[in-house]
Short mmCIF file of C-alpha atoms and ligand atoms in Angstrom, two decimals:
data_model
loop_
_atom_site.label_atom_id
_atom_site.label_comp_id
_atom_site.label_asym_id
_atom_site.label_seq_id
_atom_site.Cartn_x
_atom_site.Cartn_y
_atom_site.Cartn_z
CA MET A 191 115.91 62.90 148.83
CA LYS A 192 112.50 64.63 149.08
CA LYS A 193 114.27 67.99 149.02
CA THR A 194 116.08 67.02 145.81
CA ILE A 195 112.81 65.98 144.14
CA LEU A 196 111.19 69.24 145.21
CA PHE A 197 114.14 71.19 143.81
CA VAL A 198 113.96 69.36 140.47
CA LEU A 199 110.20 69.98 140.23
CA VAL A 200 110.62 73.69 140.94
CA ALA A 201 113.46 73.90 138.42
CA VAL A 202 111.37 72.15 135.71
CA ALA A 203 108.41 74.43 136.42
CA ALA A 204 110.62 77.51 136.20
CA LEU A 205 112.14 76.33 132.91
CA SER A 206 108.75 75.70 131.35
CA VAL A 207 107.62 79.21 132.35
CA ILE A 208 110.69 80.58 130.53
CA ALA A 209 109.96 78.34 127.51
CA CYS A 210 106.33 79.47 127.43
CA SER A 211 107.13 83.16 127.59
CA LYS A 212 109.72 82.68 124.85
CA LYS A 213 107.07 81.06 122.65
CA GLU A 214 104.70 83.94 123.29
CA GLY A 215 107.45 86.35 122.32
CA ALA A 216 107.90 84.45 119.05
CA ALA A 217 104.19 84.69 118.27
CA GLU A 218 104.37 88.44 118.80
CA GLY A 219 106.78 88.80 115.90
CA ALA A 220 110.33 87.87 116.94
CA ALA A 221 111.04 86.28 113.54
CA GLU A 222 114.47 85.00 114.48
CA VAL A 223 113.08 82.30 116.80
CA VAL A 224 111.08 80.62 114.02
CA ALA A 225 113.17 78.16 112.00
CA ASN A 226 113.20 78.89 108.24
CA LYS A 227 111.69 75.48 107.56
CA ASP A 228 108.60 76.45 109.57
CA LYS A 229 107.98 79.78 107.86
CA PRO A 230 105.28 80.36 105.22
CA LEU A 231 106.37 79.55 101.66
CA VAL A 232 104.15 80.68 98.82
CA PHE A 233 104.86 79.85 95.18
CA PHE A 234 103.20 82.09 92.60
CA ASN A 235 102.83 82.43 88.80
CA ARG A 236 104.98 79.35 88.09
CA GLN A 237 103.27 76.34 89.65
CA PRO A 238 105.67 73.69 90.93
CA SER A 239 105.14 71.00 88.32
CA ASP A 240 106.75 68.63 85.84
CA PRO A 241 107.60 70.62 82.68
CA THR A 242 106.78 67.66 80.44
CA THR A 243 103.71 66.06 81.99
CA GLY A 244 102.39 69.10 83.87
CA ALA A 245 101.93 66.94 87.00
CA ILE A 246 101.89 69.11 90.12
CA ASP A 247 104.98 68.73 92.29
CA MET A 248 103.16 67.78 95.49
CA GLN A 249 106.43 67.13 97.28
CA ALA A 250 107.14 70.84 96.95
CA MET A 251 103.58 71.79 97.83
CA ASN A 252 103.83 69.70 101.00
CA TRP A 253 107.14 71.26 102.03
CA ASN A 254 105.44 72.40 105.22
CA ASP A 255 101.86 73.08 106.31
CA LYS A 256 102.36 76.73 105.34
CA THR A 257 103.11 76.05 101.65
CA TYR A 258 100.61 77.27 99.02
CA TYR A 259 100.46 78.18 95.33
CA ILE A 260 98.75 81.31 94.01
CA GLY A 261 97.97 81.53 90.31
CA PHE A 262 94.98 81.55 88.03
CA ASP A 263 92.90 78.99 86.16
CA ALA A 264 95.36 78.24 83.34
CA VAL A 265 93.21 75.70 81.48
CA GLY A 266 90.10 77.88 81.76
CA GLY A 267 92.21 80.80 80.48
CA GLY A 268 93.29 78.86 77.41
CA ALA A 269 89.63 78.25 76.62
CA VAL A 270 88.81 81.95 77.14
CA GLN A 271 91.56 82.92 74.70
CA GLY A 272 90.33 80.37 72.15
CA GLN A 273 86.79 81.68 72.42
CA LEU A 274 87.95 85.30 72.10
CA ILE A 275 89.56 84.38 68.78
CA THR A 276 86.64 82.35 67.37
CA GLU A 277 84.19 85.11 68.33
CA TYR A 278 86.36 87.62 66.52
CA LEU A 279 86.41 85.40 63.42
CA ALA A 280 82.67 84.79 63.60
CA ALA A 281 82.08 88.54 63.33
CA ALA A 282 84.76 89.14 60.66
CA ASP A 283 84.24 89.67 56.94
CA PRO A 284 85.88 86.74 55.04
CA ALA A 285 86.71 89.04 52.14
CA VAL A 286 88.74 91.29 54.44
CA ILE A 287 90.39 88.85 56.82
CA ASP A 288 91.43 86.30 54.15
CA ARG A 289 94.03 88.58 52.65
CA ASN A 290 95.00 86.54 49.60
CA GLY A 291 91.48 85.22 49.04
CA ASP A 292 92.58 81.57 49.02
CA GLY A 293 89.76 80.48 51.32
CA VAL A 294 92.22 79.60 54.10
CA ILE A 295 92.79 81.48 57.34
CA GLY A 296 96.55 81.22 57.93
CA TYR A 297 97.82 82.08 61.39
CA LEU A 298 101.09 82.22 63.30
CA LEU A 299 101.56 81.15 66.92
CA CYS A 300 104.02 82.62 69.46
CA VAL A 301 104.68 80.08 72.23
CA GLY A 302 106.05 81.27 75.60
CA ASP A 303 107.72 78.35 77.33
CA VAL A 304 107.19 74.74 76.28
CA GLY A 305 107.63 73.60 79.90
CA HIS A 306 105.20 76.07 81.55
CA ASN A 307 101.59 75.10 82.38
CA ASP A 308 100.20 78.50 81.39
CA SER A 309 101.88 78.41 78.02
CA ILE A 310 100.77 74.85 77.30
CA ALA A 311 97.17 75.62 78.31
CA ARG A 312 97.04 78.62 75.95
CA THR A 313 98.56 76.76 73.00
CA ARG A 314 95.97 74.08 73.54
CA GLY A 315 93.06 76.50 74.04
CA ILE A 316 93.89 78.37 70.81
CA ARG A 317 94.38 75.22 68.75
CA GLU A 318 91.30 73.47 70.12
CA ALA A 319 89.17 76.50 69.23
CA LEU A 320 90.62 76.56 65.69
CA LYS A 321 90.55 72.72 65.48
CA THR A 322 94.29 72.62 64.72
CA TRP A 323 95.13 70.77 67.99
CA THR A 324 96.77 67.38 67.47
CA GLY A 325 96.96 66.40 71.12
CA SER A 326 100.51 67.72 71.48
CA PRO A 327 101.54 71.16 72.76
CA ASP A 328 104.71 70.97 70.66
CA PRO A 329 105.11 74.33 68.88
CA THR A 330 105.51 72.58 65.52
CA SER A 331 102.59 70.13 65.86
CA SER A 332 99.30 71.18 64.24
CA GLN A 333 96.71 69.89 61.79
CA GLU A 334 94.35 71.53 59.34
CA GLY A 335 91.44 73.07 61.22
CA SER A 336 88.36 75.15 60.53
CA ALA A 337 86.38 78.08 61.88
CA VAL A 338 83.24 79.98 61.06
CA VAL A 339 84.16 83.36 59.58
CA GLY A 340 81.28 85.78 59.06
CA GLY A 341 78.82 82.87 58.73
CA THR A 342 81.02 80.78 56.39
CA GLU A 343 83.03 77.74 57.46
CA MET A 344 86.65 78.25 56.40
CA LYS A 345 89.83 76.17 56.55
CA VAL A 346 92.35 77.23 59.20
CA VAL A 347 96.07 76.47 58.96
CA GLU A 348 98.80 77.16 61.49
CA LEU A 349 101.53 78.43 59.18
CA GLU A 350 104.13 78.14 61.94
CA GLY A 351 104.40 77.94 65.72
CA LYS A 352 107.56 78.86 67.57
CA ALA A 353 108.79 78.98 71.17
CA MET A 354 110.10 82.52 71.65
CA THR A 355 113.36 81.84 73.42
CA GLY A 356 115.95 84.61 73.56
CA MET A 357 119.61 84.27 72.59
CA ASP A 358 120.33 84.01 76.33
CA GLY A 359 117.88 81.13 76.79
CA SER A 360 115.14 83.18 78.48
CA THR A 361 111.58 82.20 77.60
CA TRP A 362 108.46 84.31 76.71
CA ASN A 363 110.98 86.60 75.01
CA ALA A 364 109.41 89.64 73.30
CA ASN A 365 112.54 90.45 71.26
CA ALA A 366 112.61 86.91 69.91
CA ALA A 367 108.99 87.47 68.81
CA THR A 368 109.97 90.67 66.95
CA ASP A 369 112.71 88.77 65.11
CA ALA A 370 110.45 85.81 64.34
CA MET A 371 107.69 88.10 63.06
CA SER A 372 110.11 89.90 60.71
CA GLY A 373 111.11 86.55 59.24
CA TRP A 374 107.51 85.30 59.05
CA ALA A 375 106.26 88.45 57.32
CA THR A 376 108.80 87.89 54.55
CA LYS A 377 108.38 84.12 54.39
CA TYR A 378 104.56 83.91 54.40
CA GLY A 379 103.51 87.29 52.98
CA ASP A 380 99.77 87.59 52.48
CA GLN A 381 99.10 84.02 53.64
CA ILE A 382 99.19 85.57 57.12
CA ASP A 383 95.65 86.40 58.19
CA MET A 384 96.07 86.34 61.98
CA VAL A 385 98.72 86.17 64.74
CA VAL A 386 98.11 84.61 68.16
CA SER A 387 100.43 84.68 71.14
CA ASN A 388 100.72 82.99 74.53
CA ASN A 389 101.20 86.45 76.08
CA ASP A 390 100.98 90.18 75.47
CA GLY A 391 104.74 90.73 75.69
CA MET A 392 105.32 88.58 72.60
CA ALA A 393 102.25 89.98 70.79
CA MET A 394 103.53 93.52 71.33
CA GLY A 395 106.95 92.24 70.22
CA CYS A 396 105.40 91.06 66.92
CA LEU A 397 103.82 94.48 66.40
CA GLN A 398 107.31 95.99 66.76
CA ALA A 399 108.46 94.24 63.57
CA SER A 400 108.81 96.97 60.96
CA ASN A 401 107.25 94.74 58.30
CA TYR A 402 104.27 93.64 60.44
CA PRO A 403 101.45 93.23 57.91
CA ALA A 404 99.19 96.23 58.59
CA GLY A 405 95.70 95.41 59.80
CA VAL A 406 96.31 91.71 60.49
CA PRO A 407 94.46 90.82 63.72
CA ILE A 408 96.66 89.80 66.65
CA PHE A 409 95.79 88.41 70.08
CA GLY A 410 97.74 88.30 73.34
CA TYR A 411 97.17 87.32 76.96
CA ASP A 412 97.69 89.17 80.28
CA ALA A 413 95.98 92.54 79.77
CA ASN A 414 99.22 94.41 80.46
CA ALA A 415 98.67 98.18 80.41
CA ASP A 416 100.38 98.69 77.03
CA ALA A 417 98.37 95.88 75.48
CA VAL A 418 95.08 97.26 76.76
CA GLU A 419 95.99 100.68 75.32
CA ALA A 420 96.89 98.95 72.04
CA ILE A 421 93.38 97.48 71.93
CA GLY A 422 92.01 101.00 72.45
CA SER A 423 94.05 102.29 69.52
CA GLY A 424 93.08 99.36 67.30
CA LYS A 425 96.54 97.75 67.05
CA LEU A 426 95.80 94.67 69.17
CA SER A 427 92.57 92.71 68.62
CA GLY A 428 92.20 91.14 72.04
CA THR A 429 93.82 89.82 75.20
CA VAL A 430 92.82 87.93 78.34
CA SER A 431 93.00 89.31 81.85
CA GLN A 432 94.28 86.79 84.38
CA ASN A 433 93.33 89.29 87.09
CA VAL A 434 96.75 90.30 88.30
CA ASP A 435 95.31 92.35 91.19
CA ALA A 436 93.48 89.34 92.59
CA GLN A 437 96.60 87.18 92.26
CA ALA A 438 99.01 89.67 93.81
CA THR A 439 96.65 90.37 96.69
CA ALA A 440 95.96 86.67 97.28
CA THR A 441 99.72 85.98 97.39
CA LEU A 442 100.15 88.63 100.07
CA GLN A 443 96.93 87.80 101.91
CA VAL A 444 97.78 84.10 102.33
CA ILE A 445 101.17 85.12 103.75
CA ARG A 446 99.48 87.66 106.03
CA ASN A 447 97.01 85.03 107.26
CA LEU A 448 99.76 82.50 107.97
CA LEU A 449 101.85 85.07 109.81
CA ASP A 450 98.81 86.11 111.82
CA GLY A 451 98.62 82.50 112.97
CA LEU A 452 95.50 81.48 111.05
CA THR A 453 95.12 77.78 110.30
CA GLY A 454 92.89 75.42 108.32
CA SER A 455 90.49 76.97 105.81
CA ASP A 456 90.98 80.43 107.35
CA VAL A 457 94.35 80.56 105.57
CA TYR A 458 92.77 80.56 102.10
CA GLU A 459 89.39 82.10 102.96
CA LYS A 460 90.07 85.12 105.19
CA GLY A 461 90.40 88.26 103.11
CA ILE A 462 89.72 86.14 100.04
CA THR A 463 86.18 84.77 100.20
CA THR A 464 85.24 86.32 103.56
CA ALA A 465 86.45 89.51 105.23
CA ASP A 466 89.57 89.17 107.36
CA GLN A 467 90.07 90.61 110.84
CA TYR A 468 91.02 93.98 109.28
CA GLY A 469 87.86 94.14 107.16
CA ASN A 470 89.63 93.38 103.88
CA LYS A 471 88.35 91.08 101.14
CA ILE A 472 89.46 90.68 97.53
CA SER A 473 86.58 91.79 95.29
CA ALA A 474 87.10 89.24 92.51
CA ALA A 475 86.47 85.51 92.87
CA VAL A 476 89.56 83.46 93.78
CA ASP A 477 88.95 79.71 94.03
CA TYR A 478 90.75 77.23 96.28
CA ARG A 479 91.84 73.84 94.89
CA ALA A 480 92.55 71.61 97.86
CA ASN A 481 94.24 68.87 95.79
CA GLU A 482 96.88 71.36 94.55
CA LYS A 483 96.99 73.57 97.68
CA ALA A 484 96.35 76.35 95.18
CA LEU A 485 94.34 79.54 94.98
CA MET A 486 93.29 80.45 91.44
CA ALA A 487 92.04 83.76 90.04
CA GLN A 488 89.68 83.77 87.09
CA ASN A 489 90.20 84.96 83.51
CA ALA A 490 88.23 87.42 81.41
CA ALA A 491 88.32 88.25 77.71
CA VAL A 492 89.30 91.82 76.83
CA ASN A 493 88.57 93.31 73.41
CA ALA A 494 87.46 96.50 71.67
CA ALA A 495 84.08 96.31 73.42
CA ASN A 496 85.32 96.37 77.03
CA TRP A 497 89.02 97.40 77.07
CA GLU A 498 88.32 100.60 79.00
CA ASN A 499 87.36 98.56 82.07
CA TYR A 500 90.88 97.10 82.11
CA LYS A 501 92.90 100.30 81.88
CA ALA A 502 95.82 100.54 84.30
CA GLY A 503 95.32 102.10 87.70
CA ALA A 504 92.05 100.48 88.74
CA ARG A 505 93.00 98.82 92.04
CA ASP A 506 90.80 96.68 94.28
CA ASN A 507 89.11 98.95 96.81
CA GLY A 508 88.20 95.91 98.89
CA ILE A 509 91.76 96.14 100.22
CA LYS A 510 92.43 99.02 102.60
CA GLN A 511 95.22 100.07 104.93
CA THR A 512 95.47 97.68 107.89
CA ASN A 513 97.16 98.07 111.25
CA ALA A 514 98.59 94.55 111.09
CA PRO A 515 102.06 94.09 112.59
CA THR A 516 104.78 94.64 109.98
CA LYS A 517 106.30 91.45 108.56
CA LYS A 518 109.26 90.99 106.26
CA VAL A 519 108.87 88.91 103.12
CA LEU A 520 111.53 87.87 100.59
CA LEU A 521 110.06 87.52 97.10
CA THR A 522 111.77 86.22 93.95
CA LEU A 523 110.82 87.00 90.33
CA TYR A 524 112.22 84.63 87.70
CA ASN A 525 113.09 87.29 85.13
CA SER A 526 113.45 91.05 85.54
CA ALA A 527 112.70 91.41 81.82
CA ASP A 528 109.36 89.55 81.81
CA ASN A 529 106.69 92.04 80.65
CA PHE A 530 103.84 90.59 82.68
CA LEU A 531 105.74 90.20 85.93
CA SER A 532 107.57 93.51 85.77
CA SER A 533 104.87 95.73 84.28
CA SER A 534 101.75 94.18 85.83
CA TYR A 535 102.49 91.84 88.76
CA LEU A 536 105.25 93.76 90.53
CA PRO A 537 103.42 97.14 90.54
CA ALA A 538 100.35 95.36 91.98
CA LEU A 539 102.46 93.77 94.73
CA GLN A 540 104.05 97.13 95.49
CA TYR A 541 100.61 98.73 95.79
CA TYR A 542 99.02 96.11 98.08
CA ALA A 543 101.99 95.10 100.28
CA PRO A 544 102.10 98.35 102.30
CA LEU A 545 98.33 98.13 102.86
CA LEU A 546 98.82 94.69 104.43
CA ASN A 547 101.91 95.96 106.28
CA ILE A 548 104.14 93.58 104.42
CA ASP A 549 107.67 94.83 103.95
CA LEU A 550 108.70 93.25 100.64
CA THR A 551 112.26 92.59 99.53
CA VAL A 552 112.16 91.71 95.82
CA VAL A 553 115.01 89.91 94.07
CA GLN A 554 114.93 89.24 90.34
CA GLY A 555 116.59 86.67 88.10
CA ASP A 556 117.62 86.53 84.45
CA GLY A 557 114.93 84.11 83.27
CA GLN A 558 117.36 81.38 82.26
CA ASN A 559 119.47 80.18 85.21
CA GLU A 560 117.81 79.23 88.46
CA SER A 561 120.98 80.39 90.21
CA SER A 562 120.21 83.98 89.17
CA CYS A 563 117.34 83.82 91.70
CA VAL A 564 118.60 81.20 94.15
CA ASP A 565 121.87 83.08 94.71
CA LYS A 566 119.82 86.05 95.92
CA PHE A 567 117.61 83.85 98.10
CA THR A 568 119.82 84.57 101.10
CA ASN A 569 119.83 86.01 104.66
CA LEU A 570 116.72 83.91 105.13
CA GLY A 571 116.75 84.30 108.90
CA ASN A 572 115.93 87.99 108.41
CA PHE A 573 112.56 87.24 106.85
CA ASP A 574 109.22 86.05 108.23
CA ALA A 575 108.03 84.41 105.01
CA PHE A 576 108.98 83.67 101.40
CA ALA A 577 107.25 84.08 98.03
CA VAL A 578 108.86 82.27 95.11
CA ASN A 579 108.51 82.63 91.34
CA MET A 580 110.94 80.09 89.86
CA VAL A 581 112.84 80.12 86.58
CA LYS A 582 111.85 76.50 85.92
CA THR A 583 108.68 74.96 87.29
CA ASN A 584 110.58 71.91 88.58
CA SER A 585 113.14 73.86 90.63
CA ALA A 586 111.22 74.13 93.91
CA MET A 587 113.79 72.02 95.72
CA ASP A 588 116.54 74.55 94.99
CA TYR A 589 114.63 76.91 97.29
CA THR A 590 113.37 74.48 99.92
CA ASP A 591 116.89 73.06 100.30
CA LYS A 592 118.00 76.49 101.42
CA LEU A 593 115.17 76.66 103.96
CA LYS A 594 116.17 73.44 105.68
CA TYR A 595 118.63 75.06 108.03
C1 BGC B 1287 102.15 85.20 81.90
C2 BGC B 1287 103.28 85.45 80.97
C3 BGC B 1287 104.57 85.41 81.74
C4 BGC B 1287 104.68 84.11 82.49
C5 BGC B 1287 105.90 84.09 83.35
C6 BGC B 1287 102.36 83.89 82.57
O1 BGC B 1287 101.30 83.63 83.43
O2 BGC B 1287 100.96 85.19 81.19
O3 BGC B 1287 103.16 86.70 80.37
O4 BGC B 1287 105.64 85.58 80.85
O5 BGC B 1287 103.55 83.93 83.29
O6 BGC B 1287 105.95 82.98 84.16
#
């Protein structure tokens, strides 16, 4: 009997030694032993939320203790865009900007996606600044507003607002903006004194219309390279930088921290507000919002006075080559044709990922069907972590469902 007990004890001890060494092996990077459901999951650019109420989808954010969102201060950004526009008007000559001299500033509004927090915040920020906000982000809902133009208070009227949805259903569609602008130019003629857009892609789309009324001020958002150049050449009046470098780096840094085994506040502070173990730290401020499990970059107005500081190619030199162990990350982008994601965000990711020794696999959707991304969200066992940019902000479960097994 005693012998049997001794044997069992020895066997249990031996088994736990094997279990321990297996666990150590996993920590050293054997990705296959970590279940998909326990891997880091970072949402970025499209915050899991209700498209109608904007309420954050905390069920998605609490998928596991390694789930975070990386974005930027959307509401603050809307206010920055509004202020950029009112400051422009304040310095403008009423006799020049009011093209038909009727004492009314008529403007047109390009809306990106009626169910996207960023788009809603910008529509609101613009309309609040121009006092045309009715309390509803609906593209067709506005009231008569006012603004100070060159020292004189003038009436402001939103001639028309429109969600720029492509023929295929994709949102933030620049071609749809070109078509809408052609129609507007004919329909409203010299009532058009200004054009404002939820993003640069659609603003640049408007400028593509062959009958765009020459000299009419136009504002975008994103500080994409082509838009910044267009400010330099006087075609675009202003944009807002949502600091794509800070966002792309923070997305990768949080993943790096989680894969390095950091926990608690280290996950969203190391390399972000304090130097990480490799000596890296993002130069710009990125704020953590505990109630949303979100890291948010800040916005800055860009116009003729400072556009040169936002020219493409200026990367964050707070991020240098690390010797961190290589990790594999699967990253989805909702729409391969989105100007901001493909011309600003993706190049930033591709610049910083090798520095953090993150081996990125990028899959891109069509901007309209979640399946265009979800169908490529496969071979999950081959990856150490996931970064998700959804087609619809309420689709998080389509991805987490695939991580369950
Ligand atoms: C950007 C838009 C982009 C959208 C995609 C926004 O933050 O400003 O340009 O189309 O994200 O989700």
